[in-house]
Amino acid sequence: MESRHSIHHVLLLVLCGLSALCQCSATGVEANQTAVLLVNASEASARKIPDTLFGIFFEEINHAGAGGLWAELVNNRGFEAGGPNVPSNIDPWSIIGDESKVIVSTDRSSCFDRNKIAVQVQVLCDRTGANICPDGGVGIYNPGFWGMNIEQGKSYKLVLYVRSQESINVSVALTGSNGLQKLAAANIVAADVSSWTKVEILLEATGTDPNSRLELRSSKKGVIWFDQVSLMPTDTYKGHGFRKDLFGMLKDLKPAFIRFPGGCFVEGDWLRNAFRWKETIGQWEERPGHFGDVWNYWTDDGLGHFEFLQLAEDLDSLPVWVFNNGVSHHDQVDTSSILPFVQEILDGLEFARGDPTSTWGSIRAKMGHPEPFDLRYVAIGNEDCGKTKYRGNYLKFYTAIKDKYPDIKIISNCDGSTRPLDHPADLYDFHIYSSASSVFSNARHFDSAPRRGPKAFVSEYAVTGNDAGKGSLLAALGEAGFLIGVEKNSEAIEMASYAPLFVNDNDRRWNPDAIVFTSSQMYGTPSYWMQHFFKESNGATLLSSALQANTSNSLIASAITWRNSLDNNDYLRIKVVNFGTTAVIIKISLTGLGQNSLETLFGAVMTELTSNNVMDENSFREPNKVIPVKAQIEKVSDNMDVVLAPRSLNSIDFLLRKSTSSNVDTASVLKSSC
């Protein structure tokens, strides 16, 4: 597990003693094209990049939350996934024993009003008599989300509700996938559970199996009801329920914001299946869950409105709440009837920002967070601009929110990059999914976008289709070129985020994605690693730069200065994408630095993202096939040549000012800065 937790430390340092030509960055490649990059580092030509420019977007797609970032191990813990009627489909729960020994059914006997389904296990066999139970007993088991990752030495908190008219003796076990290897076990022995009784057990694992399952068995004849069966690792991030390794990969991106919970997940194919925040708060046992009919799977909404806000806070990111505006893919609420939807959102804002004595703020406080969350951004709908009711509904939400929370920035679904919006907004949404060459060429899309008025929020960008595969280098390069354009046009753009963020490898609803995982493994695609090149840009200073090249259609570059919080030193970072198939010698000329401002003692570090084949991907077998590789540049000057490998993303960090109070080794800091 340690290697998985430390995946962000696998970046390779190649101390190859570079000459001024930095030849080892394109070993074995003959460069026959040249370009000149002029960078003016003077304050007069510089401007600040928004603190919020680069963040992340989480959507419940590909089992990103249920069975992913949210660490709950039981799939369909309340037996509600089949809907509110009985008999209900209890998948993936399965029966242990044949129909002569046990009968399993569902009824509406739960003590929880908002999810009435419970499972009934009728044990027909016994320890003695004509119908003797098999060894271990009969009952039900849950395999989790394609296997529960149970690890030796770790503990897991089991919570369940049980009822029976007779005394019970139920064995609880975490076993291997075939039920033979027992990794943890306990017994529930009770004389009186005639009323629903909550049971909590801490299970300590004595073995490891990433494909484990949870078993509930009995060898005593009788009828037992179970409901709300939960199994959570005790080592989630800060105890907040987030899977530590996946959370760590997000944290490493240093996202300025997190947009949630969708996406199409917010809309629903039909309004009855849209994400409704009030159904996702409070005691987890009381959350009814819902069927996400866009991505076609059930979620118990353990990862709800409160948890999303908590996630943003834990990531030190600003939350961006996307809410339903009365519009789904197939039905809409007329503007004349939209006020109840508006009130629901005002209540949600009070839940997030209200005083702990307010109606909804008090519920947040009871959930363990008396202080308000720092919610500054909301998006009215997702991709709904073309819907007939959108503008009318939008204006109702806009007016009501601004009246009560004038500081909140409101995001419209309509694109304002090429023509003015016909309604008020603080930001407008822009999505782009296309081929690598198209996404790369869209780096200039915002060159003529308005600098006054609403700013752009590029909330979903990615290379898709044949160029992308399941996450190719080519896709990452197209996206990197686009992001350099975003950076250079940050006067007109306030935010940008890749989509989708996560995919469980057992349930790919969309390709590609930034982070791929199973119950026990994970890796970043080249697009994930590409984003590391931009995480220092938030709040940095954009420098004036000009690229002179006969290959200008395949090269794009930017330059920033930034302060590293680890060593308190100032750096100048140049990023260049060579989207072409030929190596290029780029002549870098730095002006406006002042006399002796480059600290040649420490040199500079060059980072390169490339591979032998532009369609190369990472995988569980080769998780580090396409990752950033670092090299120390020993000789630095304000006029130097660097070789850019074909099909590569490159950055060079120059030390501009060394803090006199810093005891941190500069080279070591830069090794881990991306």
XYZ file of C-alpha atoms in Angstrom:
674
model
C 0.000 0.000 0.000
C 2.822 2.407 0.723
C 3.804 2.581 -2.946
C 0.207 3.398 -3.873
C 0.023 6.109 -1.227
C 3.262 7.573 -2.542
C 2.478 7.546 -6.245
C 3.067 11.270 -6.374
C 6.718 10.645 -5.484
C 7.490 8.467 -8.506
C 8.640 11.371 -10.659
C 12.091 10.452 -11.864
C 15.098 12.732 -11.413
C 17.578 12.309 -14.233
C 20.780 14.048 -13.222
C 22.361 13.975 -16.627
C 24.665 16.978 -16.372
C 23.049 19.002 -19.098
C 25.045 21.281 -21.311
C 23.568 24.561 -22.528
C 21.783 22.600 -25.221
C 20.187 20.360 -22.620
C 20.552 17.490 -25.082
C 19.408 14.724 -22.740
C 15.846 16.039 -22.860
C 15.600 14.582 -26.340
C 18.103 11.777 -26.290
C 18.534 10.120 -29.628
C 16.466 12.769 -31.410
C 18.001 15.029 -34.022
C 16.550 18.523 -33.848
C 16.309 20.166 -37.270
C 13.849 22.936 -36.425
C 14.409 25.998 -34.306
C 12.290 28.505 -32.457
C 12.901 31.561 -30.300
C 11.035 32.288 -27.086
C 11.340 35.857 -25.842
C 10.336 36.313 -22.195
C 10.068 39.730 -20.583
C 10.202 39.312 -16.815
C 9.808 42.977 -15.953
C 6.932 43.976 -13.691
C 5.649 46.505 -16.206
C 4.622 43.784 -18.671
C 3.364 41.240 -16.134
C -0.098 40.587 -14.711
C -1.504 38.404 -11.973
C -3.209 35.112 -12.810
C -6.477 34.489 -10.901
C -6.015 32.530 -7.684
C -8.808 30.242 -8.885
C -7.619 29.406 -12.401
C -6.968 25.667 -12.181
C -9.131 23.291 -10.165
C -10.984 19.988 -10.446
C -14.469 18.780 -11.315
C -16.034 15.841 -9.505
C -19.041 14.061 -10.967
C -20.704 10.861 -9.773
C -19.849 8.975 -12.970
C -17.879 5.741 -13.441
C -18.544 4.969 -9.747
C -16.242 7.859 -8.896
C -17.792 8.357 -5.473
C -19.853 5.260 -4.706
C -17.145 2.597 -4.621
C -14.394 5.151 -5.183
C -13.474 8.315 -3.330
C -16.232 7.635 -0.791
C -14.766 4.785 1.248
C -17.994 2.870 2.041
C -17.294 -0.789 1.216
C -20.874 -2.126 1.150
C -22.681 -1.759 -2.147
C -26.429 -1.117 -1.684
C -26.135 -0.937 2.081
C -29.822 -0.201 2.640
C -31.192 -2.740 0.119
C -32.907 0.208 -1.613
C -31.309 -0.031 -5.063
C -34.275 -1.949 -6.444
C -36.572 0.944 -5.630
C -39.193 1.511 -2.916
C -41.458 -1.385 -3.945
C -41.211 -5.024 -2.934
C -39.956 -7.432 -3.919
C -36.837 -5.349 -4.458
C -33.672 -6.241 -6.332
C -30.971 -6.482 -3.661
C -27.972 -6.801 -6.018
C -25.085 -7.187 -5.471
C -26.083 -8.941 -2.243
C -26.129 -12.696 -2.807
C -27.465 -15.693 -0.915
C -25.304 -18.198 0.991
C -27.060 -21.563 0.872
C -29.747 -23.119 -1.316
C -33.513 -22.667 -1.083
C -33.904 -25.733 1.119
C -31.779 -24.021 3.770
C -32.582 -20.308 3.453
C -35.053 -17.951 1.787
C -34.183 -14.291 1.310
C -36.793 -11.636 0.483
C -37.503 -7.953 1.059
C -40.283 -6.083 2.788
C -41.098 -2.559 3.930
C -40.483 -3.079 7.627
C -37.490 -0.754 8.097
C -37.548 1.709 10.980
C -36.251 4.442 8.660
C -39.095 6.409 7.140
C -37.237 7.584 4.032
C -35.980 4.117 3.056
C -38.423 1.464 4.151
C -36.902 -1.571 2.453
C -35.302 -4.195 4.709
C -34.057 -7.679 3.900
C -35.583 -10.744 5.517
C -33.449 -13.862 5.948
C -35.518 -16.942 6.766
C -33.193 -19.658 8.054
C -34.872 -23.030 7.401
C -32.056 -25.226 8.733
C -30.744 -25.639 12.259
C -27.829 -27.051 14.229
C -29.752 -30.257 14.891
C -32.692 -32.120 13.441
C -33.609 -33.255 9.959
C -32.455 -30.113 8.166
C -28.961 -29.370 9.465
C -27.251 -26.153 8.346
C -23.980 -26.419 6.419
C -20.734 -25.535 8.186
C -20.663 -21.820 8.895
C -24.398 -21.419 8.416
C -26.462 -19.714 5.726
C -27.263 -16.091 5.032
C -26.185 -13.297 2.696
C -22.970 -11.705 1.524
C -21.960 -8.432 -0.130
C -18.938 -8.258 -2.492
C -18.762 -4.465 -2.317
C -17.848 -2.602 -5.465
C -16.105 -5.358 -7.420
C -14.389 -6.581 -4.264
C -13.681 -5.068 -0.860
C -10.047 -4.191 -0.256
C -9.329 -5.676 3.169
C -5.757 -5.230 4.421
C -3.970 -7.030 7.206
C -3.537 -4.954 10.345
C -6.240 -2.446 9.443
C -9.576 -2.035 11.186
C -13.061 -1.670 9.731
C -16.176 -0.359 11.439
C -19.274 -2.434 10.795
C -22.663 -0.892 11.547
C -25.917 -2.728 10.941
C -29.498 -2.850 12.162
C -31.038 -6.176 13.069
C -34.432 -7.430 14.225
C -35.871 -10.837 15.100
C -38.692 -12.238 17.208
C -36.281 -14.749 18.695
C -32.778 -14.672 20.107
C -30.068 -14.527 17.451
C -26.571 -15.831 16.914
C -25.210 -14.242 13.749
C -21.645 -14.674 12.574
C -20.096 -11.686 10.821
C -17.011 -12.243 8.693
C -14.782 -10.612 6.135
C -13.663 -13.379 3.821
C -11.803 -13.881 0.585
C -13.739 -13.723 -2.663
C -14.688 -17.419 -2.506
C -15.736 -17.251 1.140
C -13.037 -19.682 2.312
C -10.275 -17.497 3.741
C -11.489 -15.685 6.871
C -9.828 -12.278 7.302
C -11.861 -10.993 10.272
C -14.793 -12.337 12.257
C -17.174 -11.591 15.123
C -20.465 -12.860 16.492
C -23.690 -11.013 17.224
C -25.386 -12.825 20.079
C -28.529 -11.220 21.502
C -31.478 -12.485 23.501
C -33.864 -9.674 22.617
C -33.840 -7.823 19.303
C -37.608 -7.725 18.861
C -37.251 -4.035 17.978
C -34.749 -2.749 15.441
C -31.361 -2.731 17.186
C -28.206 -0.949 16.073
C -25.030 -3.060 16.246
C -21.505 -1.655 15.920
C -18.461 -3.933 15.614
C -14.805 -3.100 14.995
C -13.264 -5.775 12.786
C -9.465 -6.192 12.784
C -8.120 -7.805 9.613
C -5.645 -10.661 9.997
C -5.143 -11.078 6.257
C -5.222 -9.194 2.968
C -7.443 -9.659 -0.071
C -8.487 -6.881 -2.488
C -11.504 -8.947 -3.544
C -12.992 -9.635 -0.138
C -16.651 -9.794 0.829
C -18.790 -9.259 3.930
C -20.816 -12.242 5.161
C -23.768 -12.426 7.576
C -24.566 -16.047 8.515
C -26.642 -17.997 11.003
C -27.079 -21.690 11.857
C -30.116 -21.085 14.050
C -33.578 -21.646 12.614
C -35.698 -18.505 12.550
C -36.291 -15.215 10.714
C -33.850 -12.309 10.901
C -34.238 -8.871 9.338
C -31.213 -6.730 8.421
C -31.069 -3.119 7.271
C -28.518 -0.329 6.710
C -25.381 -2.457 6.705
C -22.261 -0.292 6.474
C -18.565 -1.169 6.509
C -16.059 1.693 6.560
C -12.275 1.659 6.947
C -11.282 3.512 10.091
C -8.343 5.242 8.374
C -10.252 7.521 5.992
C -8.875 11.028 5.533
C -9.336 12.850 8.868
C -12.147 10.399 9.557
C -14.264 12.236 6.986
C -14.962 9.154 4.874
C -12.652 9.814 1.916
C -10.407 7.027 0.656
C -6.922 8.217 1.555
C -5.014 7.201 -1.565
C -7.515 8.722 -3.992
C -7.848 11.836 -1.853
C -4.054 12.160 -1.912
C -4.013 12.207 -5.691
C -6.478 15.097 -5.655
C -4.548 16.954 -2.971
C -1.364 16.661 -5.024
C -2.986 18.691 -7.802
C -3.366 21.665 -5.423
C -6.789 22.452 -6.890
C -7.995 26.002 -6.328
C -11.608 24.850 -6.523
C -13.767 21.758 -6.841
C -16.932 21.780 -8.932
C -19.578 19.264 -7.805
C -21.654 17.035 -7.977
C -21.981 17.163 -11.791
C -22.456 17.349 -14.702
C -25.344 15.433 -16.082
C -25.685 13.770 -12.687
C -27.213 17.052 -11.463
C -29.782 17.200 -14.247
C -30.883 13.585 -14.397
C -32.325 12.050 -17.506
C -35.630 12.822 -15.775
C -36.203 15.270 -12.951
C -37.354 12.501 -10.629
C -33.789 11.180 -10.669
C -31.950 14.499 -10.378
C -29.570 15.086 -7.479
C -31.575 16.738 -4.671
C -29.351 18.039 -1.917
C -31.892 17.749 0.921
C -32.069 13.995 0.360
C -28.306 13.685 0.917
C -27.788 15.288 4.342
C -28.261 14.239 7.931
C -27.891 10.767 9.389
C -26.622 8.396 6.703
C -29.189 5.735 7.597
C -31.977 8.172 6.754
C -30.712 9.080 3.282
C -32.972 7.443 0.702
C -30.378 7.393 -2.075
C -31.362 7.629 -5.699
C -30.855 6.085 -9.111
C -28.574 8.169 -11.312
C -30.397 7.523 -14.543
C -27.839 9.293 -16.748
C -24.997 6.963 -15.771
C -27.350 4.128 -14.820
C -26.399 3.094 -11.317
C -27.663 3.533 -7.792
C -25.949 5.666 -5.183
C -26.881 5.719 -1.516
C -25.723 9.366 -1.352
C -23.292 8.754 1.469
C -21.256 11.290 -0.472
C -23.822 14.072 -0.179
C -24.066 17.842 -0.043
C -22.299 18.090 3.330
C -19.521 15.697 2.297
C -18.846 17.608 -0.933
C -18.469 20.827 1.036
C -16.217 19.001 3.513
C -14.151 17.615 0.640
C -13.568 21.112 -0.712
C -12.468 22.309 2.714
C -10.144 19.330 3.186
C -8.571 20.029 -0.204
C -8.193 23.719 0.717
C -10.284 24.424 -2.391
C -13.247 26.663 -3.016
C -16.521 24.750 -3.499
C -18.435 25.367 -6.729
C -21.959 24.023 -6.298
C -23.827 23.049 -9.457
C -27.556 22.685 -8.784
C -30.602 21.626 -10.745
C -32.652 24.524 -12.076
C -35.832 22.611 -12.848
C -34.438 21.188 -16.081
C -33.422 17.612 -16.896
C -32.552 15.928 -20.178
C -36.202 15.123 -20.917
C -38.478 17.298 -18.780
C -38.599 20.866 -17.482
C -40.421 22.882 -14.863
C -42.234 25.921 -16.212
C -40.907 29.229 -14.917
C -44.291 29.999 -13.384
C -43.830 26.984 -11.085
C -40.107 27.260 -10.350
C -40.232 29.055 -6.982
C -40.175 25.843 -4.860
C -36.961 24.871 -6.671
C -35.539 28.328 -5.966
C -36.369 28.011 -2.286
C -34.663 24.628 -2.169
C -31.444 26.242 -3.379
C -31.730 29.157 -0.947
C -32.079 26.554 1.797
C -28.972 24.806 0.466
C -27.013 28.047 0.608
C -28.169 28.574 4.177
C -27.057 25.036 4.991
C -23.585 25.871 3.663
C -23.214 29.467 4.846
C -25.846 30.094 7.495
C -25.292 30.834 11.143
C -25.357 27.646 13.265
C -28.561 28.924 14.845
C -30.345 29.258 11.483
C -32.813 26.617 10.324
C -30.495 24.857 7.885
C -27.220 26.016 9.401
C -28.202 24.252 12.617
C -28.462 20.961 10.721
C -24.953 21.498 9.372
C -23.785 22.219 12.919
C -25.364 18.991 14.162
C -23.437 17.146 11.472
C -20.214 18.389 13.053
C -19.436 21.638 11.255
C -20.718 24.665 13.183
C -18.620 27.100 11.144
C -20.020 28.069 7.732
C -18.385 26.648 4.619
C -16.666 29.078 2.264
C -19.157 28.789 -0.610
C -18.646 31.629 -3.098
C -19.664 30.121 -6.449
C -22.830 28.455 -7.726
C -23.756 27.263 -11.202
C -27.391 27.412 -12.240
C -27.751 24.102 -14.085
C -25.433 22.166 -16.370
C -25.406 22.365 -20.185
C -28.990 23.670 -20.155
C -28.624 26.881 -22.157
C -30.516 25.508 -25.151
C -33.495 24.320 -23.085
C -36.668 26.381 -23.551
C -37.214 27.059 -19.836
C -33.608 27.766 -18.950
C -33.426 31.553 -19.244
C -36.711 32.159 -17.461
C -35.779 29.789 -14.651
C -32.224 31.150 -14.517
C -33.398 34.702 -13.895
C -35.582 33.577 -10.985
C -32.625 31.840 -9.342
C -30.243 34.700 -10.134
C -32.482 37.380 -8.627
C -33.284 35.413 -5.473
C -29.640 34.426 -4.807
C -28.234 37.909 -5.453
C -30.881 39.435 -3.217
C -29.857 37.271 -0.249
C -26.181 36.579 -1.067
C -24.901 39.447 -3.242
C -21.297 38.269 -2.919
C -21.926 34.845 -4.470
C -20.704 34.550 -8.047
C -23.280 32.991 -10.345
C -22.360 30.892 -13.365
C -24.541 30.744 -16.471
C -24.665 27.693 -18.743
C -24.565 29.935 -21.822
C -21.308 30.584 -23.671
C -20.287 34.245 -23.624
C -16.910 33.845 -25.334
C -18.028 34.828 -28.832
C -21.084 37.012 -28.198
C -22.486 38.851 -25.166
C -24.912 37.088 -22.869
C -28.520 38.265 -22.891
C -28.796 37.834 -19.113
C -26.736 38.838 -16.064
C -23.970 36.527 -14.854
C -20.617 36.654 -13.105
C -19.207 33.774 -15.136
C -20.258 31.755 -18.165
C -19.636 28.054 -18.681
C -17.588 26.665 -21.561
C -17.172 22.947 -22.323
C -14.905 21.387 -24.921
C -14.574 17.701 -25.831
C -12.891 17.020 -29.148
C -9.867 15.547 -30.931
C -6.346 16.334 -29.789
C -5.630 18.700 -32.678
C -8.916 20.522 -32.194
C -8.419 20.977 -28.443
C -4.832 22.107 -29.054
C -5.909 24.655 -31.664
C -8.579 25.994 -29.290
C -5.760 27.468 -27.223
C -6.514 30.656 -29.153
C -10.279 30.480 -28.708
C -10.239 33.101 -25.952
C -7.769 35.485 -27.635
C -10.659 37.752 -28.620
C -13.006 36.913 -25.745
C -14.249 39.945 -23.798
C -11.991 41.186 -21.007
C -14.853 42.982 -19.306
C -18.071 41.509 -18.050
C -18.581 37.842 -17.185
C -15.452 35.695 -17.117
C -15.213 32.212 -18.579
C -15.378 29.038 -16.510
C -13.969 26.204 -18.626
C -15.564 23.651 -16.348
C -15.177 20.621 -18.628
C -12.334 20.091 -21.075
C -10.773 16.906 -22.427
C -9.557 15.210 -25.571
C -11.983 12.414 -26.449
C -12.505 9.878 -29.227
C -9.832 7.878 -31.012
C -7.060 10.263 -29.977
C -7.787 9.668 -26.312
C -7.971 5.893 -25.956
C -8.179 5.239 -22.228
C -5.848 8.139 -21.539
C -3.070 8.742 -24.070
C -0.046 11.011 -24.210
C -1.567 12.600 -27.320
C -4.652 13.588 -25.353
C -2.542 15.127 -22.596
C -0.530 17.180 -25.088
C -3.641 18.549 -26.783
C -5.035 19.516 -23.388
C -1.732 21.048 -22.252
C -1.662 23.283 -25.313
C -5.225 24.365 -24.585
C -4.375 25.137 -20.942
C -1.411 27.267 -21.945
C -3.921 29.255 -23.999
C -6.179 29.444 -20.944
C -3.271 30.683 -18.861
C -2.310 33.339 -21.401
C -5.958 34.472 -21.610
C -6.572 34.458 -17.866
C -7.791 38.056 -18.077
C -10.920 36.558 -19.608
C -10.963 33.192 -17.797
C -11.411 32.669 -14.069
C -11.498 28.864 -13.787
C -10.766 25.649 -15.691
C -11.147 21.956 -14.826
C -10.675 18.609 -16.568
C -13.497 16.070 -16.884
C -14.148 13.375 -15.803
C -11.927 13.073 -12.763
C -12.280 9.392 -11.753
C -13.123 6.029 -13.283
C -13.489 2.686 -11.540
C -11.866 0.327 -14.037
C -14.777 -2.093 -13.547
C -17.383 0.442 -14.652
C -16.155 2.645 -17.487
C -19.045 4.844 -18.569
C -16.728 7.400 -20.175
C -13.245 7.486 -21.679
C -10.793 8.913 -20.894
C -10.509 9.980 -17.252
C -7.786 11.528 -15.116
C -7.497 8.854 -12.398
C -8.154 5.131 -12.828
C -8.716 2.905 -9.810
C -10.017 -0.387 -8.440
C -10.697 -1.322 -4.825
C -6.964 -1.494 -4.133
C -5.066 0.127 -7.001
C -4.864 3.449 -8.796
C -2.850 5.352 -11.358
C -2.912 8.699 -13.077
C -3.347 8.957 -16.829
C -1.028 11.289 -18.782
C -3.817 13.900 -18.526
C -3.579 13.694 -14.731
C 0.176 14.259 -14.813
C -0.241 17.046 -17.366
C -2.268 19.000 -14.812
C 0.683 18.967 -12.406
C 2.506 21.347 -14.757
C -0.171 23.987 -14.063
C -0.771 23.677 -10.332
C 1.732 26.453 -9.511
C -0.058 28.872 -11.842
C -2.891 29.774 -9.469
C -2.156 33.290 -8.227
C 1.170 33.358 -10.098
C 2.352 36.214 -12.313
C 2.002 35.806 -16.074
C 4.943 37.221 -17.966
C 4.891 38.686 -21.436
C 6.280 36.129 -23.875
C 6.519 35.792 -27.637
C 7.249 32.667 -29.637
C 8.961 33.048 -32.984
C 8.956 29.820 -34.962
C 8.392 28.372 -38.402
C 6.476 25.619 -36.588
C 4.133 27.956 -34.749
C 1.131 25.708 -35.389
C 2.715 22.955 -33.292
C 4.386 24.991 -30.540
C 2.839 26.985 -27.734
C 4.531 28.458 -24.674
C 3.932 30.581 -21.602
C 6.015 31.982 -18.774
C 5.122 32.691 -15.149
C 6.843 33.627 -11.931
C 5.718 31.913 -8.731
C 6.718 31.574 -5.129
C 7.263 28.095 -3.738
C 5.656 27.837 -0.309
C 8.018 25.007 0.664
C 11.244 27.010 0.389
C 9.849 30.567 0.035
C 11.923 31.041 -3.110
C 10.811 32.751 -6.311
C 10.957 30.885 -9.608
C 10.380 31.580 -13.268
C 8.643 28.717 -15.030
C 8.502 28.322 -18.799
C 6.062 25.776 -20.206
C 6.251 24.635 -23.827
C 4.234 22.052 -25.744
C 5.817 20.604 -28.853
C 2.771 19.108 -30.542
C 4.739 18.339 -33.699
C 6.476 15.143 -34.753
C 9.946 16.697 -34.986
C 12.338 17.749 -32.261
C 12.835 21.505 -31.913
C 15.708 23.591 -30.557
C 14.119 26.471 -28.697
C 16.284 29.504 -27.953
C 15.137 31.060 -24.694
C 15.893 34.730 -24.160
C 15.073 36.202 -20.747
C 14.982 39.967 -20.324
C 13.849 42.311 -17.575
C 15.372 40.210 -14.823
C 17.790 42.794 -13.493
C 21.487 42.310 -12.954
C 22.610 38.956 -11.507
C 19.032 37.904 -10.735
C 19.452 34.323 -11.907
C 20.881 32.177 -9.124
C 23.286 30.048 -11.174
C 24.556 28.222 -8.077
C 21.406 26.139 -8.009
C 20.788 26.042 -11.743
C 17.342 25.048 -12.935
C 15.187 21.968 -13.344
C 13.586 20.790 -16.562
C 10.540 18.517 -16.503
C 9.390 16.574 -19.564
C 6.256 14.556 -20.270
C 6.694 12.379 -23.359
C 6.969 8.751 -24.479
C 8.106 6.582 -27.364
C 4.622 6.417 -28.863
C 2.135 9.247 -28.785
C -0.673 6.787 -28.035
C 1.112 5.326 -25.004
C -1.049 4.996 -21.893
C -0.493 4.165 -18.259
C -2.042 1.028 -16.805
C -2.077 -1.043 -13.630
C 0.737 -3.094 -15.145
C 2.728 0.019 -16.124
C 1.381 2.882 -14.004
C 4.473 5.022 -14.621
C 4.899 4.512 -18.350
C 4.039 8.141 -19.129
C 4.912 10.418 -16.221
C 6.937 13.616 -15.841
C 10.710 13.090 -15.871
C 12.989 15.677 -14.297
C 16.542 16.675 -15.142
C 18.881 19.130 -13.457
C 20.255 21.904 -15.682
C 23.721 22.728 -14.420
C 24.521 25.780 -16.535
C 21.930 28.509 -16.694
C 21.958 31.836 -18.493
C 19.432 34.345 -19.742
C 20.131 33.154 -23.297
C 20.160 29.396 -23.653
C 19.084 26.632 -26.033
C 16.895 23.709 -25.062
C 15.942 20.685 -27.147
C 12.245 19.816 -27.094
C 11.447 16.211 -27.914
C 8.698 15.622 -30.477
C 5.231 15.242 -28.947
C 6.251 16.550 -25.539
C 5.181 18.860 -22.718
C 8.088 20.625 -21.047
C 8.657 23.027 -18.188
C 11.801 24.758 -16.967
C 11.984 26.244 -13.486
C 14.658 28.916 -12.983
C 15.513 30.076 -9.476
C 15.067 33.852 -9.429
C 15.438 34.699 -5.760
C 16.749 32.542 -2.974
C 15.196 33.229 0.411
C 17.817 34.008 3.029
C 15.705 32.262 5.664
C 15.226 29.050 3.725
C 17.045 25.916 4.825
C 15.302 23.781 2.228
C 17.360 22.334 -0.606
C 16.073 24.079 -3.726
C 16.748 21.209 -6.092
C 14.888 18.789 -3.833
C 11.907 21.105 -3.649
C 11.721 21.346 -7.413
C 11.941 17.575 -7.758
C 8.554 17.286 -6.068
C 6.951 20.492 -7.337
C 5.197 18.633 -10.146
